[in-house]
Coordinates of C-alpha atoms and ligand atoms in Angstrom, one line a residue:
M1 CA -10.7 -17.5 10.2
L2 CA -12.6 -20.8 9.6
P3 CA -13.6 -21.3 13.3
L4 CA -14.9 -17.8 13.5
A5 CA -16.8 -18.2 10.3
Q6 CA -18.3 -21.5 11.3
P7 CA -18.5 -21.5 15.1
A8 CA -21.1 -24.3 15.4
L9 CA -19.0 -26.7 13.4
A10 CA -15.9 -25.6 15.3
E11 CA -17.6 -26.3 18.6
Q12 CA -18.7 -29.8 17.4
Y13 CA -15.0 -30.6 16.7
G14 CA -13.8 -29.0 19.9
V15 CA -12.0 -26.2 18.1
M16 CA -11.7 -22.9 20.0
P17 CA -12.1 -19.9 17.8
P18 CA -9.4 -17.3 18.5
K19 CA -10.3 -14.2 20.5
A20 CA -7.2 -12.2 20.2
V21 CA -4.1 -12.4 17.9
I22 CA -1.1 -10.3 17.5
L23 CA 0.7 -9.5 14.2
F24 CA 4.3 -8.4 14.0
G25 CA 6.7 -7.5 11.2
P26 CA 8.6 -4.7 9.5
P27 CA 6.7 -1.6 8.3
G28 CA 4.6 -1.9 5.1
T29 CA 4.5 -5.7 5.1
G30 CA 0.7 -5.8 5.3
K31 CA -0.4 -6.1 8.9
T32 CA -3.2 -3.5 8.6
S33 CA -4.2 -5.0 5.3
F34 CA -4.3 -8.5 6.9
A35 CA -6.6 -7.3 9.7
K36 CA -8.9 -5.5 7.2
G37 CA -8.9 -8.6 5.1
V38 CA -10.1 -10.8 8.0
A39 CA -12.9 -8.3 8.7
S40 CA -14.0 -8.2 5.1
R41 CA -14.0 -12.0 4.7
L42 CA -16.0 -12.5 7.9
E43 CA -18.2 -9.5 7.0
W44 CA -17.7 -8.2 10.5
P45 CA -17.4 -4.5 11.3
F46 CA -13.9 -3.2 11.5
V47 CA -13.0 -0.8 14.3
E48 CA -9.6 0.7 14.7
L49 CA -8.4 2.1 18.0
F50 CA -5.6 4.7 17.7
P51 CA -3.4 4.7 20.8
S52 CA -2.1 8.1 19.9
R53 CA -5.7 9.5 19.8
L54 CA -6.7 8.3 23.3
A55 CA -7.1 11.4 25.4
S56 CA -4.4 11.6 28.0
S57 CA -5.2 15.1 29.2
R58 CA -8.5 14.3 30.9
E59 CA -9.0 13.0 34.4
G60 CA -7.9 9.4 34.7
G61 CA -5.7 9.8 31.6
L62 CA -5.0 7.2 29.0
A63 CA -6.1 4.2 31.1
T64 CA -9.6 5.7 31.5
S65 CA -10.0 6.6 27.8
L66 CA -9.0 3.0 26.9
R67 CA -11.5 1.5 29.3
E68 CA -14.3 3.8 27.9
A69 CA -13.4 2.8 24.4
F70 CA -13.7 -0.9 25.3
T71 CA -17.1 -0.2 27.1
D72 CA -18.4 1.5 23.9
L73 CA -17.3 -1.5 21.8
A74 CA -19.1 -4.0 24.0
E75 CA -22.4 -2.7 22.4
L76 CA -21.4 -4.2 19.1
E77 CA -22.7 -7.7 18.4
T78 CA -19.7 -8.6 16.3
V79 CA -16.5 -6.7 15.8
I80 CA -12.9 -6.9 14.7
L81 CA -11.1 -4.5 17.0
F82 CA -7.7 -3.5 15.5
I83 CA -5.0 -1.7 17.6
D84 CA -2.0 -0.7 15.4
E85 CA 1.3 0.3 17.0
V86 CA 0.2 -1.5 20.2
E87 CA 3.7 -1.0 21.6
E88 CA 2.6 2.6 22.4
I89 CA 0.3 1.3 25.1
A90 CA 1.9 -2.1 25.9
S91 CA 5.6 -1.5 26.0
V92 CA 7.9 -3.0 28.7
R93 CA 7.0 -1.6 32.1
S94 CA 10.0 0.0 33.6
G95 CA 8.9 -1.0 37.1
T96 CA 8.7 2.5 38.5
A97 CA 5.3 3.7 39.5
V98 CA 5.9 7.1 37.9
D99 CA 6.2 5.6 34.4
P100 CA 3.3 7.2 32.5
G101 CA 2.9 4.1 30.2
H102 CA 2.6 1.8 33.2
G103 CA -1.1 2.5 34.0
V104 CA -2.3 2.1 30.5
T105 CA -0.4 -1.1 30.0
N106 CA -2.0 -2.5 33.1
E107 CA -5.4 -1.3 32.0
L108 CA -5.0 -3.1 28.6
L109 CA -3.9 -6.3 30.4
K110 CA -7.1 -6.1 32.5
L111 CA -9.4 -5.3 29.6
I112 CA -8.3 -8.3 27.4
P113 CA -10.0 -11.0 29.6
G114 CA -13.4 -9.2 29.4
F115 CA -13.1 -8.8 25.7
R116 CA -12.3 -12.5 25.4
D117 CA -15.4 -13.4 27.3
H118 CA -17.7 -12.8 24.3
D119 CA -18.0 -14.8 21.1
D120 CA -18.0 -13.1 17.7
R121 CA -15.3 -10.7 18.6
L122 CA -11.7 -10.7 17.6
L123 CA -8.9 -8.4 18.9
I124 CA -6.1 -7.9 16.4
C125 CA -3.0 -6.0 17.6
A126 CA -0.1 -5.1 15.4
T127 CA 3.4 -3.9 16.0
N128 CA 6.7 -3.3 14.2
S129 CA 8.6 -4.0 17.4
I130 CA 7.4 -7.1 19.2
R131 CA 10.5 -7.2 21.3
S132 CA 9.6 -4.0 23.0
L133 CA 6.2 -5.4 24.3
D134 CA 5.7 -6.2 27.9
P135 CA 6.3 -10.0 28.3
A136 CA 3.1 -10.2 30.4
F137 CA 1.2 -9.0 27.4
L138 CA 2.4 -11.8 25.2
R139 CA 1.7 -14.6 27.7
P140 CA -0.6 -17.5 26.4
G141 CA -4.1 -16.9 27.5
R142 CA -4.2 -13.3 26.3
F143 CA -3.3 -13.9 22.7
D144 CA -4.1 -17.1 20.9
Y145 CA -1.7 -16.6 18.1
V146 CA 1.4 -14.5 17.6
I147 CA 1.7 -14.2 13.8
P148 CA 4.7 -13.0 11.8
V149 CA 3.9 -10.8 8.8
G150 CA 7.2 -10.9 6.9
P151 CA 8.7 -9.7 3.6
P152 CA 6.9 -11.0 0.5
D153 CA 8.5 -14.0 -1.2
P154 CA 8.7 -14.1 -5.1
V155 CA 5.2 -15.6 -5.4
A156 CA 3.7 -12.9 -3.1
R157 CA 5.6 -10.1 -4.9
T158 CA 4.2 -11.4 -8.2
A159 CA 0.7 -11.1 -6.8
V160 CA 1.3 -7.7 -5.4
W161 CA 2.9 -6.4 -8.7
Q162 CA -0.1 -7.9 -10.7
R163 CA -2.5 -6.1 -8.5
Y164 CA -0.8 -2.7 -8.8
L165 CA 0.1 -3.0 -12.5
R166 CA -3.6 -3.7 -13.4
P167 CA -4.1 -3.4 -17.2
A168 CA -0.3 -2.8 -17.7
A169 CA 0.5 -6.3 -16.4
A170 CA -0.1 -7.8 -19.9
D171 CA 2.7 -5.7 -21.5
V172 CA 5.3 -6.2 -18.8
D173 CA 7.9 -8.8 -18.0
L174 CA 6.7 -9.6 -14.5
Q175 CA 9.5 -12.0 -13.7
R176 CA 12.1 -9.2 -14.1
L177 CA 10.2 -6.8 -11.9
V178 CA 9.8 -9.5 -9.2
E179 CA 13.6 -10.2 -9.3
A180 CA 14.5 -6.6 -9.2
S181 CA 12.3 -5.8 -6.2
E182 CA 13.8 -8.3 -3.8
M183 CA 14.0 -6.2 -0.7
F184 CA 10.6 -4.5 -1.3
T185 CA 7.6 -4.6 0.9
P186 CA 4.1 -4.5 -0.7
A187 CA 4.1 -0.8 0.2
D188 CA 7.3 -0.3 -1.8
I189 CA 5.9 -2.2 -4.8
E190 CA 2.8 -0.1 -4.7
F191 CA 5.0 3.1 -4.8
A192 CA 7.2 1.8 -7.6
A193 CA 4.2 0.7 -9.7
R194 CA 2.7 4.1 -9.4
K195 CA 5.9 5.8 -10.3
G196 CA 6.4 3.6 -13.4
A197 CA 2.9 4.4 -14.6
Q198 CA 3.4 8.1 -13.9
T199 CA 6.5 8.1 -16.1
A200 CA 4.7 6.5 -19.0
F201 CA 1.8 8.9 -18.6
E202 CA 4.0 12.0 -18.6
R203 CA 5.7 10.7 -21.8
E204 CA 2.3 10.3 -23.4
V205 CA 1.2 13.8 -22.4
A206 CA 4.5 15.2 -23.8
H207 CA 4.9 13.1 -27.0
G208 CA 1.5 11.3 -27.5
K209 CA 2.9 8.1 -29.0
G210 CA 0.4 5.9 -27.3
T211 CA 3.0 3.6 -25.7
P212 CA 1.8 2.0 -22.4
P213 CA 4.1 1.7 -19.4
S214 CA 6.9 -0.7 -20.2
T215 CA 9.1 -3.1 -18.2
E216 CA 11.9 -0.5 -18.5
D217 CA 9.6 2.2 -17.0
Y218 CA 9.0 -0.1 -14.0
L219 CA 12.6 -1.2 -13.7
Q220 CA 13.7 2.4 -13.6
A221 CA 11.0 3.2 -10.9
I222 CA 12.3 0.2 -8.9
A223 CA 15.9 1.6 -9.1
Q224 CA 14.6 5.0 -7.9
T225 CA 12.7 3.5 -4.9
R226 CA 14.5 3.0 -1.6
P227 CA 13.5 -0.4 -0.3
T228 CA 12.1 -0.4 3.3
L229 CA 13.7 -3.7 4.2
T230 CA 17.4 -3.9 5.2
D231 CA 19.6 -6.8 6.0
Q232 CA 19.4 -5.7 9.7
A233 CA 15.6 -5.6 9.6
L234 CA 15.5 -9.1 8.1
K235 CA 17.9 -10.4 10.7
D236 CA 15.8 -8.9 13.5
F237 CA 12.6 -10.3 12.0
A238 CA 14.2 -13.8 11.7
E239 CA 15.2 -13.6 15.4
D240 CA 11.8 -12.4 16.5
T241 CA 10.1 -15.1 14.4
E242 CA 12.3 -17.7 16.2
Q243 CA 11.5 -16.3 19.6
Y244 CA 7.9 -15.1 19.6
V245 CA 5.8 -16.9 17.0
R246 CA 2.9 -18.9 18.4
M247 CA 0.6 -20.4 15.8
Ligands
ATP1 N1 -1.2 -8.7 0.2 C1 -1.1 -7.5 -0.3 N2 -1.4 -7.3 -1.6 C2 -1.3 -6.1 -2.2 N3 -1.0 -4.9 -1.5 C3 -0.7 -5.1 -0.2 C4 -0.7 -6.3 0.4 N4 -0.4 -6.1 1.7 C5 -0.1 -4.8 1.8 N5 -0.3 -4.2 0.7 C6 -0.2 -2.7 0.4 O1 1.0 -2.3 1.0 C7 0.7 -1.1 1.8 C8 1.1 -1.2 3.2 O2 0.3 -2.2 3.8 P1 -0.1 -2.1 5.3 O3 -0.5 -0.7 5.7 O4 -1.1 -3.2 5.5 O5 1.2 -2.5 6.1 P2 1.5 -2.5 7.6 O6 2.3 -3.7 7.9 O7 0.3 -2.3 8.4 O8 2.5 -1.3 7.8 P3 2.9 -0.4 9.1 O9 3.8 -1.3 9.9 O10 3.6 0.7 8.6 O11 1.6 -0.1 9.8 C9 -0.8 -0.8 1.6 O12 -0.9 0.3 0.7 C10 -1.4 -2.0 1.1 O13 -2.4 -1.8 0.1
MG2 MG1 -0.3 -0.8 9.7

């Protein structure tokens, strides 16, 4: 982000600001949040392109819709363009001309250089499945960085718990919650935190004893929450990190 925030200084030092990056990792680990965080820190407009909402029925199909969306965006002075689930439009080409995904993948490959031509624009793509992307898409020159967004470590889980516990954090043994939520993504923690608070709230409505959400409420909520991460998902992510990361 620094070279984007301070382009003049970056140029002085021969640092090239990134024009396009790709984020990969299991669902709910914070890829979308990361992209929004970059936009908010830079104070650049955030535009999300939804592959599933590109009109495929009209003449020219998906490829034409995609090209038009990029043309519209060219009118913005600065922009973070975010494309989530990019595998929907950039998956491995089967090699047969009839493959309907083929045209749109090619179109995206063609559009990226034009997007890269301008300063003050950053393309952020995200995917849960980097291994299904077309290798041509990932070649250096298109994306400056390929960034893993992995499961939160204990320090990160502590921060996420703190955020979602809000005032309740003071009355709770955070350490135990962090240990009990080992396979949790930030999304899972958010869910469990809400569930724990809800339990305490319902108890208050029923009995009115004025007891705030307790460590036990949250531990119980954790036990009732199915973690997104599995051993297999972690193994795949470690392999992908080995094979694809470029930073
Ligand atoms: N660093 C963080 N701190 C606090 N909450 C977070 C953080 N990262 C993500 N979250 C929360 O976790 C939830 C999921 O995050 P997000 O949507 O960014 O994940 P994702 O990787 O984009 O998921 P998907 O692969 O399903 O698109 C959101 O509700 C978000 O607020
Ligand atoms: Mg997302």
